[in-house]
């Protein structure tokens, strides 16, 4: 599964959709047809009646749309279940929304979906990634969500969905009330939202020092440090300097940081692995430590990190 950096493309054209009652026997929020019925508090089956509400929910936090067709692609039903499972592990940072194209083909047609299965991440009512085609094992889905969560943190996007917001028993957020977020991360996230990267680093550092097992704080700290190191950097100038000085650790690590921010995680890892391979002594130690820091920003369970660690071990020994 390819990495999917957040972006802000154009809004979805809903003009082809008609507001019609939900089909008989299927209430909004019920499990998607053929999907087996997820029990996640952060999952919803989409139809024409609730589609607009699902889009509006992406104004609070990302919505991961899964286009599935049990008749055309049996594996797509499992994908929908797996996405709902992983979304539930993030306590509201994502909402998994399954669209059964057999039941509601109008939505797929309006969004010009070329195939199933297919995933699409929405933020602010718009696609925030390129479409992600095909089925994927749940570990790859977790890796994708981990990357997206890191980018949310780095951009200061702190909203969370309410559990069971589409037909569940949980109490909905009152109008005008901010969605609940973990208060531990508020100072760092507020600093990121304000563009105060130095304060964000300091706040995440406090959390990481207080609880070394807080993986979200550690990942937030690592990503905030990437933002801190790249403030004011010019990508073209950085690449030119790195090309002219292939063994300059500072030049190479800056480009690796910029690649990280651009979503080119594997390129960043490969650049620093090769730098470790070419250098020695203090330069090698500096490159290795920087690479390990980038591993932390992505997450130690990410398959790309596991692959990168293997490559690093090979370069060292």
PDB file of C-alpha atoms in Angstrom:
ATOM      1  CA  UNK A   1       0.000   0.000   0.000  1.00  0.00           C
ATOM      2  CA  UNK A   2       1.463   3.349  -1.029  1.00  0.00           C
ATOM      3  CA  UNK A   3       1.750   6.211   1.401  1.00  0.00           C
ATOM      4  CA  UNK A   4      -0.910   8.883   1.220  1.00  0.00           C
ATOM      5  CA  UNK A   5       0.081  12.390   2.346  1.00  0.00           C
ATOM      6  CA  UNK A   6      -2.789  14.720   3.181  1.00  0.00           C
ATOM      7  CA  UNK A   7      -3.688  17.373   0.643  1.00  0.00           C
ATOM      8  CA  UNK A   8      -6.629  19.672  -0.092  1.00  0.00           C
ATOM      9  CA  UNK A   9      -8.047  18.895  -3.579  1.00  0.00           C
ATOM     10  CA  UNK A  10     -11.414  20.091  -4.838  1.00  0.00           C
ATOM     11  CA  UNK A  11     -14.724  19.381  -3.162  1.00  0.00           C
ATOM     12  CA  UNK A  12     -16.905  16.396  -4.062  1.00  0.00           C
ATOM     13  CA  UNK A  13     -19.680  17.090  -6.576  1.00  0.00           C
ATOM     14  CA  UNK A  14     -22.929  15.865  -5.051  1.00  0.00           C
ATOM     15  CA  UNK A  15     -25.188  17.231  -7.764  1.00  0.00           C
ATOM     16  CA  UNK A  16     -25.933  13.757  -9.122  1.00  0.00           C
ATOM     17  CA  UNK A  17     -27.362  12.569  -5.827  1.00  0.00           C
ATOM     18  CA  UNK A  18     -31.031  12.771  -4.891  1.00  0.00           C
ATOM     19  CA  UNK A  19     -32.147  12.914  -1.302  1.00  0.00           C
ATOM     20  CA  UNK A  20     -34.300   9.786  -0.964  1.00  0.00           C
ATOM     21  CA  UNK A  21     -35.479   7.770   2.028  1.00  0.00           C
ATOM     22  CA  UNK A  22     -33.228   4.895   3.155  1.00  0.00           C
ATOM     23  CA  UNK A  23     -34.001   1.522   1.569  1.00  0.00           C
ATOM     24  CA  UNK A  24     -36.455  -0.731   3.379  1.00  0.00           C
ATOM     25  CA  UNK A  25     -34.886  -2.837   6.069  1.00  0.00           C
ATOM     26  CA  UNK A  26     -31.741  -0.724   6.273  1.00  0.00           C
ATOM     27  CA  UNK A  27     -31.507   2.093   8.776  1.00  0.00           C
ATOM     28  CA  UNK A  28     -28.676   4.602   8.624  1.00  0.00           C
ATOM     29  CA  UNK A  29     -25.750   3.339  10.620  1.00  0.00           C
ATOM     30  CA  UNK A  30     -26.621  -0.334  10.192  1.00  0.00           C
ATOM     31  CA  UNK A  31     -23.829  -2.661   9.050  1.00  0.00           C
ATOM     32  CA  UNK A  32     -23.122  -2.526   5.357  1.00  0.00           C
ATOM     33  CA  UNK A  33     -24.564  -5.284   3.239  1.00  0.00           C
ATOM     34  CA  UNK A  34     -22.244  -8.281   3.114  1.00  0.00           C
ATOM     35  CA  UNK A  35     -19.849  -6.663   5.547  1.00  0.00           C
ATOM     36  CA  UNK A  36     -20.547  -8.956   8.448  1.00  0.00           C
ATOM     37  CA  UNK A  37     -21.550  -6.121  10.787  1.00  0.00           C
ATOM     38  CA  UNK A  38     -18.794  -4.202  12.525  1.00  0.00           C
ATOM     39  CA  UNK A  39     -19.218  -3.434  16.208  1.00  0.00           C
ATOM     40  CA  UNK A  40     -16.872  -0.431  16.076  1.00  0.00           C
ATOM     41  CA  UNK A  41     -18.217   2.736  17.670  1.00  0.00           C
ATOM     42  CA  UNK A  42     -16.491   4.661  14.882  1.00  0.00           C
ATOM     43  CA  UNK A  43     -17.995   2.975  11.824  1.00  0.00           C
ATOM     44  CA  UNK A  44     -21.068   3.664   9.726  1.00  0.00           C
ATOM     45  CA  UNK A  45     -22.758   2.175   6.681  1.00  0.00           C
ATOM     46  CA  UNK A  46     -23.452   4.958   4.190  1.00  0.00           C
ATOM     47  CA  UNK A  47     -26.598   5.470   2.147  1.00  0.00           C
ATOM     48  CA  UNK A  48     -28.124   8.454   0.384  1.00  0.00           C
ATOM     49  CA  UNK A  49     -29.922   9.532   3.549  1.00  0.00           C
ATOM     50  CA  UNK A  50     -26.812   9.909   5.699  1.00  0.00           C
ATOM     51  CA  UNK A  51     -24.105  10.581   3.101  1.00  0.00           C
ATOM     52  CA  UNK A  52     -24.245  14.337   3.580  1.00  0.00           C
ATOM     53  CA  UNK A  53     -23.901  13.894   7.348  1.00  0.00           C
ATOM     54  CA  UNK A  54     -20.880  11.646   6.842  1.00  0.00           C
ATOM     55  CA  UNK A  55     -19.274  14.296   4.649  1.00  0.00           C
ATOM     56  CA  UNK A  56     -19.977  16.918   7.303  1.00  0.00           C
ATOM     57  CA  UNK A  57     -18.378  14.659   9.915  1.00  0.00           C
ATOM     58  CA  UNK A  58     -15.098  15.014   8.013  1.00  0.00           C
ATOM     59  CA  UNK A  59     -15.062  18.664   9.083  1.00  0.00           C
ATOM     60  CA  UNK A  60     -14.307  17.392  12.602  1.00  0.00           C
ATOM     61  CA  UNK A  61     -11.829  14.607  11.799  1.00  0.00           C
ATOM     62  CA  UNK A  62     -10.981  12.423   8.798  1.00  0.00           C
ATOM     63  CA  UNK A  63     -13.493   9.972   7.366  1.00  0.00           C
ATOM     64  CA  UNK A  64     -12.156   6.869   5.605  1.00  0.00           C
ATOM     65  CA  UNK A  65     -14.593   5.839   2.889  1.00  0.00           C
ATOM     66  CA  UNK A  66     -14.490   2.206   1.788  1.00  0.00           C
ATOM     67  CA  UNK A  67     -16.262   1.379  -1.462  1.00  0.00           C
ATOM     68  CA  UNK A  68     -17.240  -2.280  -1.363  1.00  0.00           C
ATOM     69  CA  UNK A  69     -19.309  -4.709  -3.416  1.00  0.00           C
ATOM     70  CA  UNK A  70     -19.944  -8.157  -1.927  1.00  0.00           C
ATOM     71  CA  UNK A  71     -21.230  -9.359  -5.320  1.00  0.00           C
ATOM     72  CA  UNK A  72     -18.336  -8.057  -7.429  1.00  0.00           C
ATOM     73  CA  UNK A  73     -15.505  -8.326  -4.913  1.00  0.00           C
ATOM     74  CA  UNK A  74     -15.974 -10.580  -1.877  1.00  0.00           C
ATOM     75  CA  UNK A  75     -12.649  -9.415  -0.428  1.00  0.00           C
ATOM     76  CA  UNK A  76     -13.983  -5.863  -0.310  1.00  0.00           C
ATOM     77  CA  UNK A  77     -16.371  -6.835   2.497  1.00  0.00           C
ATOM     78  CA  UNK A  78     -13.419  -7.985   4.603  1.00  0.00           C
ATOM     79  CA  UNK A  79     -11.573  -4.772   3.797  1.00  0.00           C
ATOM     80  CA  UNK A  80     -14.529  -2.771   5.113  1.00  0.00           C
ATOM     81  CA  UNK A  81     -14.535  -4.776   8.341  1.00  0.00           C
ATOM     82  CA  UNK A  82     -10.773  -4.382   8.782  1.00  0.00           C
ATOM     83  CA  UNK A  83     -10.907  -0.617   8.213  1.00  0.00           C
ATOM     84  CA  UNK A  84     -13.704  -0.353  10.783  1.00  0.00           C
ATOM     85  CA  UNK A  85     -11.624  -2.392  13.245  1.00  0.00           C
ATOM     86  CA  UNK A  86      -8.548  -0.200  12.813  1.00  0.00           C
ATOM     87  CA  UNK A  87     -10.601   3.010  13.004  1.00  0.00           C
ATOM     88  CA  UNK A  88     -11.941   1.794  16.335  1.00  0.00           C
ATOM     89  CA  UNK A  89      -8.370   1.543  17.651  1.00  0.00           C
ATOM     90  CA  UNK A  90      -7.880   5.295  17.268  1.00  0.00           C
ATOM     91  CA  UNK A  91     -10.672   6.412  19.615  1.00  0.00           C
ATOM     92  CA  UNK A  92     -12.336   8.825  17.244  1.00  0.00           C
ATOM     93  CA  UNK A  93      -9.463  10.185  15.202  1.00  0.00           C
ATOM     94  CA  UNK A  94     -11.034   8.444  12.189  1.00  0.00           C
ATOM     95  CA  UNK A  95     -14.524   7.408  11.148  1.00  0.00           C
ATOM     96  CA  UNK A  96     -14.805   4.336   8.910  1.00  0.00           C
ATOM     97  CA  UNK A  97     -17.636   4.721   6.404  1.00  0.00           C
ATOM     98  CA  UNK A  98     -18.591   1.792   4.158  1.00  0.00           C
ATOM     99  CA  UNK A  99     -20.415   2.397   0.873  1.00  0.00           C
ATOM    100  CA  UNK A 100     -21.975  -0.749  -0.609  1.00  0.00           C
ATOM    101  CA  UNK A 101     -21.994   0.133  -4.297  1.00  0.00           C
ATOM    102  CA  UNK A 102     -24.505  -2.644  -4.969  1.00  0.00           C
ATOM    103  CA  UNK A 103     -27.025  -0.981  -2.642  1.00  0.00           C
ATOM    104  CA  UNK A 104     -26.230   2.692  -3.380  1.00  0.00           C
ATOM    105  CA  UNK A 105     -24.592   2.887  -6.825  1.00  0.00           C
ATOM    106  CA  UNK A 106     -25.532   6.577  -7.095  1.00  0.00           C
ATOM    107  CA  UNK A 107     -22.854   7.596  -4.594  1.00  0.00           C
ATOM    108  CA  UNK A 108     -20.096   5.715  -6.399  1.00  0.00           C
ATOM    109  CA  UNK A 109     -21.247   7.200  -9.699  1.00  0.00           C
ATOM    110  CA  UNK A 110     -21.332  10.747  -8.303  1.00  0.00           C
ATOM    111  CA  UNK A 111     -17.803  10.341  -6.947  1.00  0.00           C
ATOM    112  CA  UNK A 112     -16.589   8.687 -10.162  1.00  0.00           C
ATOM    113  CA  UNK A 113     -15.255   5.604  -8.383  1.00  0.00           C
ATOM    114  CA  UNK A 114     -13.458   3.479 -11.000  1.00  0.00           C
ATOM    115  CA  UNK A 115     -13.305   0.159  -9.127  1.00  0.00           C
ATOM    116  CA  UNK A 116     -13.939  -1.732  -5.916  1.00  0.00           C
ATOM    117  CA  UNK A 117     -12.531  -2.178  -3.417  1.00  0.00           C
ATOM    118  CA  UNK A 118     -11.262   1.351  -3.003  1.00  0.00           C
ATOM    119  CA  UNK A 119     -10.501   3.604  -0.033  1.00  0.00           C
ATOM    120  CA  UNK A 120     -10.636   7.385   0.058  1.00  0.00           C
ATOM    121  CA  UNK A 121      -9.789   9.654   2.994  1.00  0.00           C
ATOM    122  CA  UNK A 122     -11.947  12.755   3.406  1.00  0.00           C
ATOM    123  CA  UNK A 123     -11.027  15.827   5.421  1.00  0.00           C
ATOM    124  CA  UNK A 124     -12.979  19.097   5.483  1.00  0.00           C
ATOM    125  CA  UNK A 125     -15.538  17.531   3.154  1.00  0.00           C
ATOM    126  CA  UNK A 126     -12.965  16.854   0.434  1.00  0.00           C
ATOM    127  CA  UNK A 127     -10.640  14.041  -0.642  1.00  0.00           C
ATOM    128  CA  UNK A 128      -7.444  14.408   1.365  1.00  0.00           C
ATOM    129  CA  UNK A 129      -5.506  11.607  -0.360  1.00  0.00           C
ATOM    130  CA  UNK A 130      -5.345   9.995  -3.735  1.00  0.00           C
ATOM    131  CA  UNK A 131      -7.762   7.046  -4.038  1.00  0.00           C
ATOM    132  CA  UNK A 132      -6.278   3.847  -2.593  1.00  0.00           C
ATOM    133  CA  UNK A 133      -7.358   0.922  -4.794  1.00  0.00           C
ATOM    134  CA  UNK A 134      -7.478  -2.772  -3.961  1.00  0.00           C
ATOM    135  CA  UNK A 135      -7.744  -4.871  -0.837  1.00  0.00           C
ATOM    136  CA  UNK A 136      -4.987  -4.896   1.760  1.00  0.00           C
ATOM    137  CA  UNK A 137      -4.114  -6.980   4.825  1.00  0.00           C
ATOM    138  CA  UNK A 138      -5.026  -5.434   8.142  1.00  0.00           C
ATOM    139  CA  UNK A 139      -1.376  -4.792   9.044  1.00  0.00           C
ATOM    140  CA  UNK A 140      -1.026  -2.591   5.958  1.00  0.00           C
ATOM    141  CA  UNK A 141      -4.206  -0.769   6.931  1.00  0.00           C
ATOM    142  CA  UNK A 142      -2.770  -0.147  10.398  1.00  0.00           C
ATOM    143  CA  UNK A 143       0.408   1.202   8.798  1.00  0.00           C
ATOM    144  CA  UNK A 144      -1.635   3.594   6.658  1.00  0.00           C
ATOM    145  CA  UNK A 145      -3.677   4.826   9.631  1.00  0.00           C
ATOM    146  CA  UNK A 146      -0.481   5.270  11.629  1.00  0.00           C
ATOM    147  CA  UNK A 147       0.997   7.461   8.912  1.00  0.00           C
ATOM    148  CA  UNK A 148      -2.170   9.506   8.616  1.00  0.00           C
ATOM    149  CA  UNK A 149      -2.316   9.940  12.406  1.00  0.00           C
ATOM    150  CA  UNK A 150       1.250  11.233  12.400  1.00  0.00           C
ATOM    151  CA  UNK A 151       0.385  13.748   9.707  1.00  0.00           C
ATOM    152  CA  UNK A 152      -2.686  14.844  11.653  1.00  0.00           C
ATOM    153  CA  UNK A 153      -0.474  15.502  14.644  1.00  0.00           C
ATOM    154  CA  UNK A 154       2.119  17.384  12.602  1.00  0.00           C
ATOM    155  CA  UNK A 155      -0.587  19.632  11.101  1.00  0.00           C
ATOM    156  CA  UNK A 156      -2.264  20.333  14.438  1.00  0.00           C
ATOM    157  CA  UNK A 157      -5.505  18.578  13.424  1.00  0.00           C
ATOM    158  CA  UNK A 158      -6.915  17.545  16.796  1.00  0.00           C
ATOM    159  CA  UNK A 159     -10.626  16.817  16.297  1.00  0.00           C
ATOM    160  CA  UNK A 160     -12.194  13.476  17.161  1.00  0.00           C
ATOM    161  CA  UNK A 161     -15.461  11.877  16.130  1.00  0.00           C
ATOM    162  CA  UNK A 162     -18.039  11.040  18.771  1.00  0.00           C
ATOM    163  CA  UNK A 163     -18.619   7.297  19.299  1.00  0.00           C
ATOM    164  CA  UNK A 164     -21.790   5.892  17.766  1.00  0.00           C
ATOM    165  CA  UNK A 165     -22.597   9.290  16.270  1.00  0.00           C
ATOM    166  CA  UNK A 166     -24.642   7.668  13.488  1.00  0.00           C
ATOM    167  CA  UNK A 167     -27.477   5.919  15.275  1.00  0.00           C
ATOM    168  CA  UNK A 168     -25.621   4.647  18.353  1.00  0.00           C
ATOM    169  CA  UNK A 169     -26.407   5.082  22.004  1.00  0.00           C
ATOM    170  CA  UNK A 170     -23.684   7.565  22.844  1.00  0.00           C
ATOM    171  CA  UNK A 171     -24.675  11.133  23.643  1.00  0.00           C
ATOM    172  CA  UNK A 172     -24.001  13.469  20.759  1.00  0.00           C
ATOM    173  CA  UNK A 173     -21.861  16.548  21.128  1.00  0.00           C
ATOM    174  CA  UNK A 174     -23.973  19.627  21.818  1.00  0.00           C
ATOM    175  CA  UNK A 175     -24.135  22.193  19.054  1.00  0.00           C
ATOM    176  CA  UNK A 176     -21.104  24.443  19.144  1.00  0.00           C
ATOM    177  CA  UNK A 177     -19.262  22.207  21.607  1.00  0.00           C
ATOM    178  CA  UNK A 178     -15.719  21.177  20.709  1.00  0.00           C
ATOM    179  CA  UNK A 179     -15.187  17.419  20.193  1.00  0.00           C
ATOM    180  CA  UNK A 180     -13.462  15.782  23.120  1.00  0.00           C
ATOM    181  CA  UNK A 181      -9.735  15.144  22.748  1.00  0.00           C
ATOM    182  CA  UNK A 182      -7.161  13.692  25.075  1.00  0.00           C
ATOM    183  CA  UNK A 183      -6.222  16.661  27.299  1.00  0.00           C
ATOM    184  CA  UNK A 184      -2.630  15.494  27.587  1.00  0.00           C
ATOM    185  CA  UNK A 185      -1.935  16.446  23.992  1.00  0.00           C
ATOM    186  CA  UNK A 186      -3.839  19.730  23.906  1.00  0.00           C
ATOM    187  CA  UNK A 187      -0.898  22.090  24.638  1.00  0.00           C
ATOM    188  CA  UNK A 188       1.296  20.490  21.970  1.00  0.00           C
ATOM    189  CA  UNK A 189      -1.509  20.320  19.420  1.00  0.00           C
ATOM    190  CA  UNK A 190      -2.544  23.905  20.089  1.00  0.00           C
ATOM    191  CA  UNK A 191       1.051  24.986  19.581  1.00  0.00           C
ATOM    192  CA  UNK A 192       1.211  23.121  16.265  1.00  0.00           C
ATOM    193  CA  UNK A 193      -2.049  24.691  15.149  1.00  0.00           C
ATOM    194  CA  UNK A 194      -0.601  28.122  15.982  1.00  0.00           C
ATOM    195  CA  UNK A 195       2.618  27.379  14.085  1.00  0.00           C
ATOM    196  CA  UNK A 196       4.664  27.474  17.294  1.00  0.00           C
ATOM    197  CA  UNK A 197       6.810  24.431  16.572  1.00  0.00           C
ATOM    198  CA  UNK A 198       9.327  25.060  19.368  1.00  0.00           C
ATOM    199  CA  UNK A 199       6.598  25.043  22.007  1.00  0.00           C
ATOM    200  CA  UNK A 200       5.086  21.905  20.475  1.00  0.00           C
ATOM    201  CA  UNK A 201       8.454  20.152  20.745  1.00  0.00           C
ATOM    202  CA  UNK A 202       8.793  21.227  24.372  1.00  0.00           C
ATOM    203  CA  UNK A 203       5.274  20.025  25.255  1.00  0.00           C
ATOM    204  CA  UNK A 204       5.721  16.655  23.576  1.00  0.00           C
ATOM    205  CA  UNK A 205       9.093  16.330  25.293  1.00  0.00           C
ATOM    206  CA  UNK A 206       7.425  16.771  28.683  1.00  0.00           C
ATOM    207  CA  UNK A 207       4.943  13.998  27.881  1.00  0.00           C
ATOM    208  CA  UNK A 208       7.630  11.659  26.595  1.00  0.00           C
ATOM    209  CA  UNK A 209       9.824  12.281  29.648  1.00  0.00           C
ATOM    210  CA  UNK A 210       6.905  11.710  32.021  1.00  0.00           C
ATOM    211  CA  UNK A 211       5.854   8.462  30.341  1.00  0.00           C
ATOM    212  CA  UNK A 212       8.364   6.779  28.007  1.00  0.00           C
ATOM    213  CA  UNK A 213       5.675   4.219  27.123  1.00  0.00           C
ATOM    214  CA  UNK A 214       3.407   6.911  25.640  1.00  0.00           C
ATOM    215  CA  UNK A 215       3.951   6.006  21.993  1.00  0.00           C
ATOM    216  CA  UNK A 216       1.685   8.749  20.652  1.00  0.00           C
ATOM    217  CA  UNK A 217       3.654  11.388  22.553  1.00  0.00           C
ATOM    218  CA  UNK A 218       6.947   9.912  21.325  1.00  0.00           C
ATOM    219  CA  UNK A 219       5.732   9.877  17.740  1.00  0.00           C
ATOM    220  CA  UNK A 220       4.384  13.415  18.076  1.00  0.00           C
ATOM    221  CA  UNK A 221       7.714  14.571  19.472  1.00  0.00           C
ATOM    222  CA  UNK A 222       9.638  12.947  16.631  1.00  0.00           C
ATOM    223  CA  UNK A 223       7.410  14.508  13.982  1.00  0.00           C
ATOM    224  CA  UNK A 224       7.454  17.912  15.686  1.00  0.00           C
ATOM    225  CA  UNK A 225      11.256  17.770  15.626  1.00  0.00           C
ATOM    226  CA  UNK A 226      11.128  17.099  11.886  1.00  0.00           C
ATOM    227  CA  UNK A 227       8.987  20.226  11.504  1.00  0.00           C
ATOM    228  CA  UNK A 228      11.387  22.160  13.719  1.00  0.00           C
ATOM    229  CA  UNK A 229      14.440  21.141  11.694  1.00  0.00           C
ATOM    230  CA  UNK A 230      12.851  22.019   8.358  1.00  0.00           C
ATOM    231  CA  UNK A 231      11.474  25.460   9.222  1.00  0.00           C
ATOM    232  CA  UNK A 232      12.360  27.851   6.402  1.00  0.00           C
ATOM    233  CA  UNK A 233      14.103  25.151   4.347  1.00  0.00           C
ATOM    234  CA  UNK A 234      13.935  25.368   0.563  1.00  0.00           C
ATOM    235  CA  UNK A 235      13.443  21.940  -0.975  1.00  0.00           C
ATOM    236  CA  UNK A 236      15.197  22.664  -4.279  1.00  0.00           C
ATOM    237  CA  UNK A 237      18.182  24.261  -2.576  1.00  0.00           C
ATOM    238  CA  UNK A 238      18.378  21.393  -0.079  1.00  0.00           C
ATOM    239  CA  UNK A 239      18.355  18.783  -2.842  1.00  0.00           C
ATOM    240  CA  UNK A 240      21.038  20.656  -4.779  1.00  0.00           C
ATOM    241  CA  UNK A 241      23.256  20.851  -1.697  1.00  0.00           C
ATOM    242  CA  UNK A 242      22.770  17.141  -0.966  1.00  0.00           C
ATOM    243  CA  UNK A 243      23.597  16.203  -4.568  1.00  0.00           C
ATOM    244  CA  UNK A 244      26.761  18.311  -4.470  1.00  0.00           C
ATOM    245  CA  UNK A 245      27.852  16.906  -1.072  1.00  0.00           C
ATOM    246  CA  UNK A 246      26.766  13.250  -0.890  1.00  0.00           C
ATOM    247  CA  UNK A 247      28.624  12.589   2.370  1.00  0.00           C
ATOM    248  CA  UNK A 248      27.566  15.773   4.161  1.00  0.00           C
ATOM    249  CA  UNK A 249      25.406  14.489   7.013  1.00  0.00           C
ATOM    250  CA  UNK A 250      23.576  17.764   7.600  1.00  0.00           C
ATOM    251  CA  UNK A 251      22.724  18.145   3.914  1.00  0.00           C
ATOM    252  CA  UNK A 252      21.490  14.577   3.578  1.00  0.00           C
ATOM    253  CA  UNK A 253      19.456  14.555   6.790  1.00  0.00           C
ATOM    254  CA  UNK A 254      17.710  17.793   5.807  1.00  0.00           C
ATOM    255  CA  UNK A 255      16.533  16.255   2.532  1.00  0.00           C
ATOM    256  CA  UNK A 256      15.437  13.130   4.417  1.00  0.00           C
ATOM    257  CA  UNK A 257      13.354  15.319   6.746  1.00  0.00           C
ATOM    258  CA  UNK A 258      11.779  17.117   3.800  1.00  0.00           C
ATOM    259  CA  UNK A 259      11.017  13.779   2.152  1.00  0.00           C
ATOM    260  CA  UNK A 260       9.273  12.719   5.352  1.00  0.00           C
ATOM    261  CA  UNK A 261       7.077  15.807   5.338  1.00  0.00           C
ATOM    262  CA  UNK A 262       6.276  15.203   1.685  1.00  0.00           C
ATOM    263  CA  UNK A 263       5.132  11.656   2.427  1.00  0.00           C
ATOM    264  CA  UNK A 264       8.160   9.998   0.810  1.00  0.00           C
ATOM    265  CA  UNK A 265       8.977   7.890   3.838  1.00  0.00           C
ATOM    266  CA  UNK A 266      10.826   5.084   2.077  1.00  0.00           C
ATOM    267  CA  UNK A 267      12.970   7.585   0.139  1.00  0.00           C
ATOM    268  CA  UNK A 268      13.969   9.250   3.401  1.00  0.00           C
ATOM    269  CA  UNK A 269      14.923   5.928   4.957  1.00  0.00           C
ATOM    270  CA  UNK A 270      16.870   4.773   1.897  1.00  0.00           C
ATOM    271  CA  UNK A 271      18.845   8.027   1.727  1.00  0.00           C
ATOM    272  CA  UNK A 272      19.992   7.724   5.324  1.00  0.00           C
ATOM    273  CA  UNK A 273      20.699   3.988   5.128  1.00  0.00           C
ATOM    274  CA  UNK A 274      23.031   4.662   2.224  1.00  0.00           C
ATOM    275  CA  UNK A 275      24.612   7.538   4.165  1.00  0.00           C
ATOM    276  CA  UNK A 276      25.286   5.195   7.071  1.00  0.00           C
ATOM    277  CA  UNK A 277      26.780   2.703   4.641  1.00  0.00           C
ATOM    278  CA  UNK A 278      29.177   5.294   3.177  1.00  0.00           C
ATOM    279  CA  UNK A 279      30.285   7.082   6.345  1.00  0.00           C
ATOM    280  CA  UNK A 280      32.156   6.146   9.513  1.00  0.00           C
ATOM    281  CA  UNK A 281      32.882   7.375  13.021  1.00  0.00           C
ATOM    282  CA  UNK A 282      30.908  10.365  14.293  1.00  0.00           C
ATOM    283  CA  UNK A 283      29.290  11.006  10.905  1.00  0.00           C
ATOM    284  CA  UNK A 284      27.935   7.469  10.814  1.00  0.00           C
ATOM    285  CA  UNK A 285      26.639   7.746  14.383  1.00  0.00           C
ATOM    286  CA  UNK A 286      24.922  11.037  13.577  1.00  0.00           C
ATOM    287  CA  UNK A 287      23.253   9.620  10.463  1.00  0.00           C
ATOM    288  CA  UNK A 288      22.174   6.479  12.311  1.00  0.00           C
ATOM    289  CA  UNK A 289      20.674   8.435  15.216  1.00  0.00           C
ATOM    290  CA  UNK A 290      18.790  10.677  12.805  1.00  0.00           C
ATOM    291  CA  UNK A 291      17.377   7.673  10.980  1.00  0.00           C
ATOM    292  CA  UNK A 292      16.264   6.082  14.235  1.00  0.00           C
ATOM    293  CA  UNK A 293      14.464   9.322  15.072  1.00  0.00           C
ATOM    294  CA  UNK A 294      12.590   9.131  11.766  1.00  0.00           C
ATOM    295  CA  UNK A 295      11.649   5.540  12.567  1.00  0.00           C
ATOM    296  CA  UNK A 296      10.033   6.852  15.744  1.00  0.00           C
ATOM    297  CA  UNK A 297       8.101   9.500  13.827  1.00  0.00           C
ATOM    298  CA  UNK A 298       6.564   6.876  11.548  1.00  0.00           C
ATOM    299  CA  UNK A 299       5.975   4.228  14.230  1.00  0.00           C
ATOM    300  CA  UNK A 300       7.881   1.098  15.106  1.00  0.00           C
ATOM    301  CA  UNK A 301       5.080  -1.215  13.939  1.00  0.00           C
ATOM    302  CA  UNK A 302       5.007   0.249  10.443  1.00  0.00           C
ATOM    303  CA  UNK A 303       6.213  -2.298   7.840  1.00  0.00           C
ATOM    304  CA  UNK A 304       8.402   0.380   6.245  1.00  0.00           C
ATOM    305  CA  UNK A 305      10.146   0.894   9.572  1.00  0.00           C
ATOM    306  CA  UNK A 306      10.709  -2.839   9.978  1.00  0.00           C
ATOM    307  CA  UNK A 307      12.183  -2.944   6.482  1.00  0.00           C
ATOM    308  CA  UNK A 308      14.254   0.153   7.212  1.00  0.00           C
ATOM    309  CA  UNK A 309      15.641  -1.355  10.407  1.00  0.00           C
ATOM    310  CA  UNK A 310      16.702  -4.451   8.482  1.00  0.00           C
ATOM    311  CA  UNK A 311      18.433  -2.258   5.883  1.00  0.00           C
ATOM    312  CA  UNK A 312      20.129  -0.252   8.642  1.00  0.00           C
ATOM    313  CA  UNK A 313      21.413  -3.437  10.308  1.00  0.00           C
ATOM    314  CA  UNK A 314      22.806  -4.581   6.967  1.00  0.00           C
ATOM    315  CA  UNK A 315      24.522  -1.211   6.450  1.00  0.00           C
ATOM    316  CA  UNK A 316      26.060  -1.280   9.926  1.00  0.00           C
ATOM    317  CA  UNK A 317      27.254  -4.851   9.837  1.00  0.00           C
TER     318      UNK A 317
END
